[in-house]
Short mmCIF file of C-alpha atoms in Angstrom, two decimals:
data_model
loop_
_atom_site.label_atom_id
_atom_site.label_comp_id
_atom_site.label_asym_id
_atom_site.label_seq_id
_atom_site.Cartn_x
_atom_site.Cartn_y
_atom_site.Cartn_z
CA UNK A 208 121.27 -3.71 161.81
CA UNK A 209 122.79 -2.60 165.18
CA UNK A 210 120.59 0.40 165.26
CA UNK A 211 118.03 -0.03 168.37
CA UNK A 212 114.63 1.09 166.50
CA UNK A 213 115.62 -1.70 163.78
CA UNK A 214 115.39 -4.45 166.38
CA UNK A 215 111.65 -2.91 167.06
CA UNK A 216 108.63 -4.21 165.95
CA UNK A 217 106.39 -1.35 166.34
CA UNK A 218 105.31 0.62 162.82
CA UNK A 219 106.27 3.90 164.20
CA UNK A 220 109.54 2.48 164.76
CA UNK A 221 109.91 1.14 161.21
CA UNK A 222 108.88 4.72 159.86
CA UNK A 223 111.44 6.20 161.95
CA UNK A 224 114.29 3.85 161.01
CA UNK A 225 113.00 4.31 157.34
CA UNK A 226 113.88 8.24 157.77
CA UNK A 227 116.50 8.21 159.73
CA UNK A 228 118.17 5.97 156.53
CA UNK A 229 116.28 7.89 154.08
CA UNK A 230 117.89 11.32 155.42
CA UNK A 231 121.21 9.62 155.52
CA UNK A 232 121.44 8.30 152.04
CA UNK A 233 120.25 11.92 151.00
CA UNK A 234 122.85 13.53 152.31
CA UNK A 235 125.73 10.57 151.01
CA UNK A 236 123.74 11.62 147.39
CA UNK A 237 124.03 15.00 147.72
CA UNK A 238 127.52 15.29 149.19
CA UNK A 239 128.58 13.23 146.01
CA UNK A 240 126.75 15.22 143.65
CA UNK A 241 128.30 18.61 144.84
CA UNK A 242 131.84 17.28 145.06
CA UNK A 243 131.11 16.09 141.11
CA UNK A 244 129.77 19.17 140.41
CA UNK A 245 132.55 21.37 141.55
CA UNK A 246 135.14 18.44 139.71
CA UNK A 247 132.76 19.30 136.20
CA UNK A 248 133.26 22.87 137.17
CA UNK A 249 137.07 23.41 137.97
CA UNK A 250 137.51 21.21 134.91
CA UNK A 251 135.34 23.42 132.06
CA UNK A 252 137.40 26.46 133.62
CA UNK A 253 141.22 24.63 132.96
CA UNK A 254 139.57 23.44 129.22
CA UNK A 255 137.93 26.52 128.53
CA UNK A 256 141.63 28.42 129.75
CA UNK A 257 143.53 26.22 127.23
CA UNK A 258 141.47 26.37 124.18
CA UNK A 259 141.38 30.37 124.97
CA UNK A 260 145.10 30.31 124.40
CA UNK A 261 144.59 28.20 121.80
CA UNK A 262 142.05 30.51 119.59
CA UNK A 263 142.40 33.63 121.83
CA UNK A 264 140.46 36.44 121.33
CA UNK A 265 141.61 39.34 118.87
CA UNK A 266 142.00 42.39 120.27
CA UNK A 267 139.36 45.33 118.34
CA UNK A 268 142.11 46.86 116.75
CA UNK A 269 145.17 45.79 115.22
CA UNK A 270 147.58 48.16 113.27
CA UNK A 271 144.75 50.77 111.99
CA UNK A 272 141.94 47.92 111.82
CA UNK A 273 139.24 47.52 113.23
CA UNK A 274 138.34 43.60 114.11
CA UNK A 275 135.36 41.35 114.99
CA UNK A 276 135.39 37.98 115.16
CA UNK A 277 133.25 34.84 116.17
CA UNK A 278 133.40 31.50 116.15
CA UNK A 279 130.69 28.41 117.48
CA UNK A 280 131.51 24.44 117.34
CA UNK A 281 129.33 22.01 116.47
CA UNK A 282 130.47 19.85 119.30
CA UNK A 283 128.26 20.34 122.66
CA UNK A 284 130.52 21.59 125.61
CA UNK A 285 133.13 22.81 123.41
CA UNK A 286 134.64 26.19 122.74
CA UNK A 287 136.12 25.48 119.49
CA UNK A 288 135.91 23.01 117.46
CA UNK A 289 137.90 22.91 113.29
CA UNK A 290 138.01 26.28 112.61
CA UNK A 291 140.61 28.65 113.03
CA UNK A 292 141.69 31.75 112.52
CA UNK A 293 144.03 34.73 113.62
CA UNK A 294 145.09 38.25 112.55
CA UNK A 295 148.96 39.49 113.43
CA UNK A 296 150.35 43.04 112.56
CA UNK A 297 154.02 42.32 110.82
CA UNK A 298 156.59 43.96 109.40
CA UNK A 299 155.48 42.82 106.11
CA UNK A 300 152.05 44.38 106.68
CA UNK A 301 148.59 42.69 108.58
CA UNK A 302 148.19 38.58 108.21
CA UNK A 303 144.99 36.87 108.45
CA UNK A 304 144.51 32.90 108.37
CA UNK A 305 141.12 31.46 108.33
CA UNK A 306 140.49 27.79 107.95
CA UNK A 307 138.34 24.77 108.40
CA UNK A 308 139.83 21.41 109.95
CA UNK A 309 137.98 18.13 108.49
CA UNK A 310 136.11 16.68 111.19
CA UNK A 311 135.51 17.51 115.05
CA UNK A 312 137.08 16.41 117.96
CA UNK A 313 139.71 15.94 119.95
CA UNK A 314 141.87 14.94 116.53
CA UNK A 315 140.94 18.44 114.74
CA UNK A 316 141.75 20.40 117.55
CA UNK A 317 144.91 18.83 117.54
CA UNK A 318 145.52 19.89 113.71
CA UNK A 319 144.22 23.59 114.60
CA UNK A 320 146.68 23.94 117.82
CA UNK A 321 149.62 22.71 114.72
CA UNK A 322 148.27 25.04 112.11
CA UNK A 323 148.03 28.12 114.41
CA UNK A 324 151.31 27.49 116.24
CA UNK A 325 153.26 27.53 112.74
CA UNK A 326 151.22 30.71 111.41
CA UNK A 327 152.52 32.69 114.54
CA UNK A 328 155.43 32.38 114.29
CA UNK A 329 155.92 31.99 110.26
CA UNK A 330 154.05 35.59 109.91
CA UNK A 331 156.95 37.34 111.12
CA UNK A 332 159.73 35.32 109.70
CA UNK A 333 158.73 35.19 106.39
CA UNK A 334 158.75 38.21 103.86
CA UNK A 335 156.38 36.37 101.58
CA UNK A 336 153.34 35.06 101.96
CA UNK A 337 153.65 31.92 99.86
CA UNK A 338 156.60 31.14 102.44
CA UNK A 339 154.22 31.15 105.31
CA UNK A 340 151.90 28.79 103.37
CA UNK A 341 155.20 26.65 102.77
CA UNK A 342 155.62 26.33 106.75
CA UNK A 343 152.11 25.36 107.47
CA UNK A 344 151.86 22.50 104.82
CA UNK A 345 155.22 21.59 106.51
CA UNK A 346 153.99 21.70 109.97
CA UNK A 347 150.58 19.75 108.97
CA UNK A 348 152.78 17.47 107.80
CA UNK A 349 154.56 16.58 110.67
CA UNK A 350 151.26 16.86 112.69
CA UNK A 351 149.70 14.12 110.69
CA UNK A 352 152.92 12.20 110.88
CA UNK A 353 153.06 12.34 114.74
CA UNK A 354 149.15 11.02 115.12
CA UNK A 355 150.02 8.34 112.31
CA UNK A 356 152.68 7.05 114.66
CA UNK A 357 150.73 7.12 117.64
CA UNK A 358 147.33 5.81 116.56
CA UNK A 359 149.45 3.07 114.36
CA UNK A 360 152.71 2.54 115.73
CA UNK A 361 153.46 -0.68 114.10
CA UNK A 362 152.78 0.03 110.92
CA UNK A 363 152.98 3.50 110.52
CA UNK A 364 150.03 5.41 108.09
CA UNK A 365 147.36 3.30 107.62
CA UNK A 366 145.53 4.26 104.85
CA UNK A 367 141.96 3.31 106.34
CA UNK A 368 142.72 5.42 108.98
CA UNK A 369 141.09 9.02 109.63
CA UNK A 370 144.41 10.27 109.44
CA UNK A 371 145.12 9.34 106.03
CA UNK A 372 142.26 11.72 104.71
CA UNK A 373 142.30 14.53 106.98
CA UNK A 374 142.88 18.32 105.30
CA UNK A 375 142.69 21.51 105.92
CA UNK A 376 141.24 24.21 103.72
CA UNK A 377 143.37 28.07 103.91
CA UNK A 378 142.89 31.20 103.69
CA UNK A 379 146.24 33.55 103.59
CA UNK A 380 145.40 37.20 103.49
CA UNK A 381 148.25 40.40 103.19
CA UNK A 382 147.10 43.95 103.65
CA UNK A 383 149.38 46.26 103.65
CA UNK A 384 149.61 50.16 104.76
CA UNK A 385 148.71 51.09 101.75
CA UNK A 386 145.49 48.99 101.42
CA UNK A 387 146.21 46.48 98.93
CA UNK A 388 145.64 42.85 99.62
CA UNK A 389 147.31 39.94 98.50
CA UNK A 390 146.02 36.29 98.72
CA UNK A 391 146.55 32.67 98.73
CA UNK A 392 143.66 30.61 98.98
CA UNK A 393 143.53 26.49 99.30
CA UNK A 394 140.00 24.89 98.92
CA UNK A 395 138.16 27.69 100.98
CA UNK A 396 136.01 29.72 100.30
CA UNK A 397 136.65 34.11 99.11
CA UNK A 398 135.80 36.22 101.71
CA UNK A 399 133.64 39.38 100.82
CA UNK A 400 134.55 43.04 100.33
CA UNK A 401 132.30 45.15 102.25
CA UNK A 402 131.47 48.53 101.06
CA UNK A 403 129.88 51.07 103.01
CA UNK A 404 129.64 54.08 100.95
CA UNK A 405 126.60 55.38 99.33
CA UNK A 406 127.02 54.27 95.38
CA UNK A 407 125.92 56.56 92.18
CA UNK A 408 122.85 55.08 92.10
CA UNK A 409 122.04 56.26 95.42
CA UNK A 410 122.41 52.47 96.98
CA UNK A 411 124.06 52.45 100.53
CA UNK A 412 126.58 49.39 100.98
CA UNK A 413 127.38 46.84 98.57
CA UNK A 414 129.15 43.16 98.76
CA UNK A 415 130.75 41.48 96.34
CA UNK A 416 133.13 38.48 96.48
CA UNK A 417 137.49 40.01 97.26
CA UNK A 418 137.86 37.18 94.12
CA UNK A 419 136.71 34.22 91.56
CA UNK A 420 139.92 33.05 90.90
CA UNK A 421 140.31 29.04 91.46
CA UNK A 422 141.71 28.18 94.81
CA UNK A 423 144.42 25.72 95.53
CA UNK A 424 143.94 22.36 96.41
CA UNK A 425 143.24 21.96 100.36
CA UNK A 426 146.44 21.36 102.60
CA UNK A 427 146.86 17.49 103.22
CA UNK A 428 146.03 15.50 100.54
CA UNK A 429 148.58 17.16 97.46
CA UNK A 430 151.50 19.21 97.93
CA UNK A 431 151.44 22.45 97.03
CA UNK A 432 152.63 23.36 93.59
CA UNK A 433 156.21 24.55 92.55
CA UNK A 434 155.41 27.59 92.12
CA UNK A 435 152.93 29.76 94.09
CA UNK A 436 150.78 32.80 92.55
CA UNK A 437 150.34 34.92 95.33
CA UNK A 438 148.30 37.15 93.47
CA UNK A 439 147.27 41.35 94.31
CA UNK A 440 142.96 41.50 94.58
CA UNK A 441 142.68 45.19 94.72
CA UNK A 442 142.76 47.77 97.81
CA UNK A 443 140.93 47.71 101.36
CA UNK A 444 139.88 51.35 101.21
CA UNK A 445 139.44 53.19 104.20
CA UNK A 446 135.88 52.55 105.83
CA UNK A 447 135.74 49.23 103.81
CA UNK A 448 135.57 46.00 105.36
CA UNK A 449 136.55 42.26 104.59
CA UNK A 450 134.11 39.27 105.80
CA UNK A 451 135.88 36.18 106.38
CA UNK A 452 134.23 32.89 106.84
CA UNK A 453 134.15 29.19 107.02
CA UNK A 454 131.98 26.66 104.93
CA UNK A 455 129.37 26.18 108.02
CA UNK A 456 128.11 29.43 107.71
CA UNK A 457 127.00 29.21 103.89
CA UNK A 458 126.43 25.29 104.10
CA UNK A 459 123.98 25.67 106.94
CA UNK A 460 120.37 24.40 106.82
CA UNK A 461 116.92 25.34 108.26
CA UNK A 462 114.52 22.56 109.05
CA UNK A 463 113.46 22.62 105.29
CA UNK A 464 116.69 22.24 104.14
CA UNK A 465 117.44 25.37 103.04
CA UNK A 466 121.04 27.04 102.88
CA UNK A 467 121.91 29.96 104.81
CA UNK A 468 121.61 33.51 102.54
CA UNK A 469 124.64 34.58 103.50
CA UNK A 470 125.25 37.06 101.10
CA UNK A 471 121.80 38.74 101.43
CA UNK A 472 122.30 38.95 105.18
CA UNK A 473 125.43 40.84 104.68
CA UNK A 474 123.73 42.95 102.16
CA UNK A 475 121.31 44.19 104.83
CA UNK A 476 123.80 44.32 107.29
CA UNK A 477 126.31 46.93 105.48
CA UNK A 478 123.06 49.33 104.66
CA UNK A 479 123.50 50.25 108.58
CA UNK A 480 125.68 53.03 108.57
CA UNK A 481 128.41 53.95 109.50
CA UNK A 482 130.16 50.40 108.75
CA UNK A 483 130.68 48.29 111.95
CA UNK A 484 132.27 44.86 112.35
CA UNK A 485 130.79 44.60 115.48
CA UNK A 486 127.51 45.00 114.13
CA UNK A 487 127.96 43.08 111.22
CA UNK A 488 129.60 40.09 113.15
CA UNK A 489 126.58 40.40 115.67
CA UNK A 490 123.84 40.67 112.73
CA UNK A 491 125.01 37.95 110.68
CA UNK A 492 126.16 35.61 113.67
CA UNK A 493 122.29 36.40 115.10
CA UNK A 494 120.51 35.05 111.66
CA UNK A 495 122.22 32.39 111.11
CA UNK A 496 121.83 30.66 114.59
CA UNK A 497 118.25 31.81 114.04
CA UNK A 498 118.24 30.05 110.67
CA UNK A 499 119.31 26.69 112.12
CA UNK A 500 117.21 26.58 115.26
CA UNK A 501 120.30 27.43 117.19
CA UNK A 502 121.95 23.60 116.68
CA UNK A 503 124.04 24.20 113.97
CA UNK A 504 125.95 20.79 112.63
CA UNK A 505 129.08 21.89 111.60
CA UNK A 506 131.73 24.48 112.83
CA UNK A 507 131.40 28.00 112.54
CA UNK A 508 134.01 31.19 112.21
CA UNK A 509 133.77 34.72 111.39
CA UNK A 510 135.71 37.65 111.23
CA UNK A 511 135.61 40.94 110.55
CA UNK A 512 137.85 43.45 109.72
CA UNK A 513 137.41 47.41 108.75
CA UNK A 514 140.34 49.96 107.20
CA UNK A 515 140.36 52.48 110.15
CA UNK A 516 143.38 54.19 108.78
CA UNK A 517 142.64 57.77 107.94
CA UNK A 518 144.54 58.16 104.70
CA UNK A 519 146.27 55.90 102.11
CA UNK A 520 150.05 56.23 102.04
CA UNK A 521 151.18 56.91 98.74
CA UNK A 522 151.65 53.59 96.91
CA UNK A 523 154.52 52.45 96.00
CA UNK A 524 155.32 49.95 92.40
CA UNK A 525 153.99 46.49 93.34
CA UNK A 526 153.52 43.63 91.12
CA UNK A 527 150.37 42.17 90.00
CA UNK A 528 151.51 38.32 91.15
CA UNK A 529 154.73 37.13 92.45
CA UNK A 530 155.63 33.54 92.87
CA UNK A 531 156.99 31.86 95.38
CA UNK A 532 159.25 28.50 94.62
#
């Protein structure tokens, strides 16, 4: 209003005052997009930092095997989403979790960060692996407690809430110098033994389920039994690998509806020689993406793992099943 072409008349005035106010409100417009854009920026490099720590990457070996591992949320902008999983080398031999969260979001991160936390620090403390199941169902426990309280602190667990329903499918596997691996599964689903080697009939790789034995109930809604069968399926040979997944992988669609061939893509996958996690991992992780268009609507994890060690120790007397009370 003060500015001297706006008291003008003249139309080349008015086009001039229209720039001059033009350029300015460009530049406020642009000024406030870059500052928001380096805000978005510094703030997807502190979230992607702490869910790193959270589900950090595994190194490519641990203790004599070899690892691969992937995982992809469901959830646009984030890094993880339900799943989890880890691998730490013990005392009492190599420990693997896998699981699956119900739901996304903010809440089954939450769970995950609980779930991992315990497994970290229950694989070295306890000698059996029933224990370390014991500790997680603990610490979901108190997880779900501690959100119960928050989201309803008047009246504690509301049984319409979220909360109330939310579980967590497991997967606790044991190998140990010697090869053999011991399990204790709730609600998820086998992983599959992957076997390189050229068989009698002349057939290069095979994959067959690590068990059919009926899993536990999922952590969450039941408690776990009195007694848990923590049960011996076979020996990781060297050069033979374990596939570990969650339910996404299998469960997911194509636009026709059609589930994911999971075991067929591993089949073609372990017929590349020699076997490589990496290159299972990549092939597998590749098709499926392909298979849903690359929008895939639930969480996925997978890992890998191959028996690099160059001989088996002698074995030692271990029992079919022990139970833990």
């Amino acid at each position: 209003m003060v500015c001297p072409l706006a008291q003008q008349n003249g139309f080349c005035a008015r086009i001039v005052t229209c720039a001059v106010f033009f350029a300015v409100g460009t530049g406020l417009i642009l000024h406030v997009r870059t500052a928001l854009l380096r805000e978005l920026r510094q703030i997807r490099r502190v979230a992607g930092a702490a869910q790193s720590v959270l589900l950090r990457p595994l190194p490519p070996r641990i203790d004599g095997l070899n690892v691969a591992a992937a995982q992809v949320s469901a959830d646009r902008g984030a890094s993880i989403g339900g799943d989890l999983y880890e691998v730490i080398a013990t005392e009492h031999g190599v420990r693997v979790v896998m699981g699956d969260v119900r739901g996304h979001g903010l809440g089954a991160i939450g769970t995950v960060a609980a779930v991992l936390g315990s497994f970290r620090e229950a694989a070295h403390d306890e000698p059996e692996l029933g224990c370390v199941l014991r500790r997680l169902e603990r610490a979901l426990a108190r997880h779900l407690r501690e959100r119960a309280r928050a989201e309803h602190p008047s009246s504690g667990l509301d049984p319409d809430s979220p909360v109330a329903e939310e579980f967590v499918t497991l997967l606790l596997l044991e190998i140990r110098c010697d090869g053999a691996v011991y399990a204790v599964n709730c609600g998820h689903p086998w992983p599959y033994l992957l076997r390189g080697h050229a068989e009698p009939t002349g057939v290069r790789g095979r994959v067959e389920r690590l068990s059919c034995a009926e899993p536990l109930p999922p952590l969450g809604p039941f408690p776990l039994p009195a007694e848990l069968p923590v049960l011996r399926h076979g020996q990781l040979l060297p050069g033979e690998g374990l596939f570990l997944h969650t339910d996404g992988v299998e469960d997911a669609r194509d636009a026709q509806g059609r589930f994911f061939p999971l075991r067929a893509a591993l089949t073609d996958a372990v017929r590349v020689q020699p076997l490589s996690p990496q290159a299972v991992l990549s092939a597998v992780f590749g098709q499926v993406l392909s298979h849903t268009g690359g929008m895939p609507t639930d969480d996925m994890a997978l890992l890998v793992l191959r028996n690099d060690r160059k001989r088996v120790p002698a074995q030692k007397s271990h029992p079919v099943a022990h139970h833990v009370t």
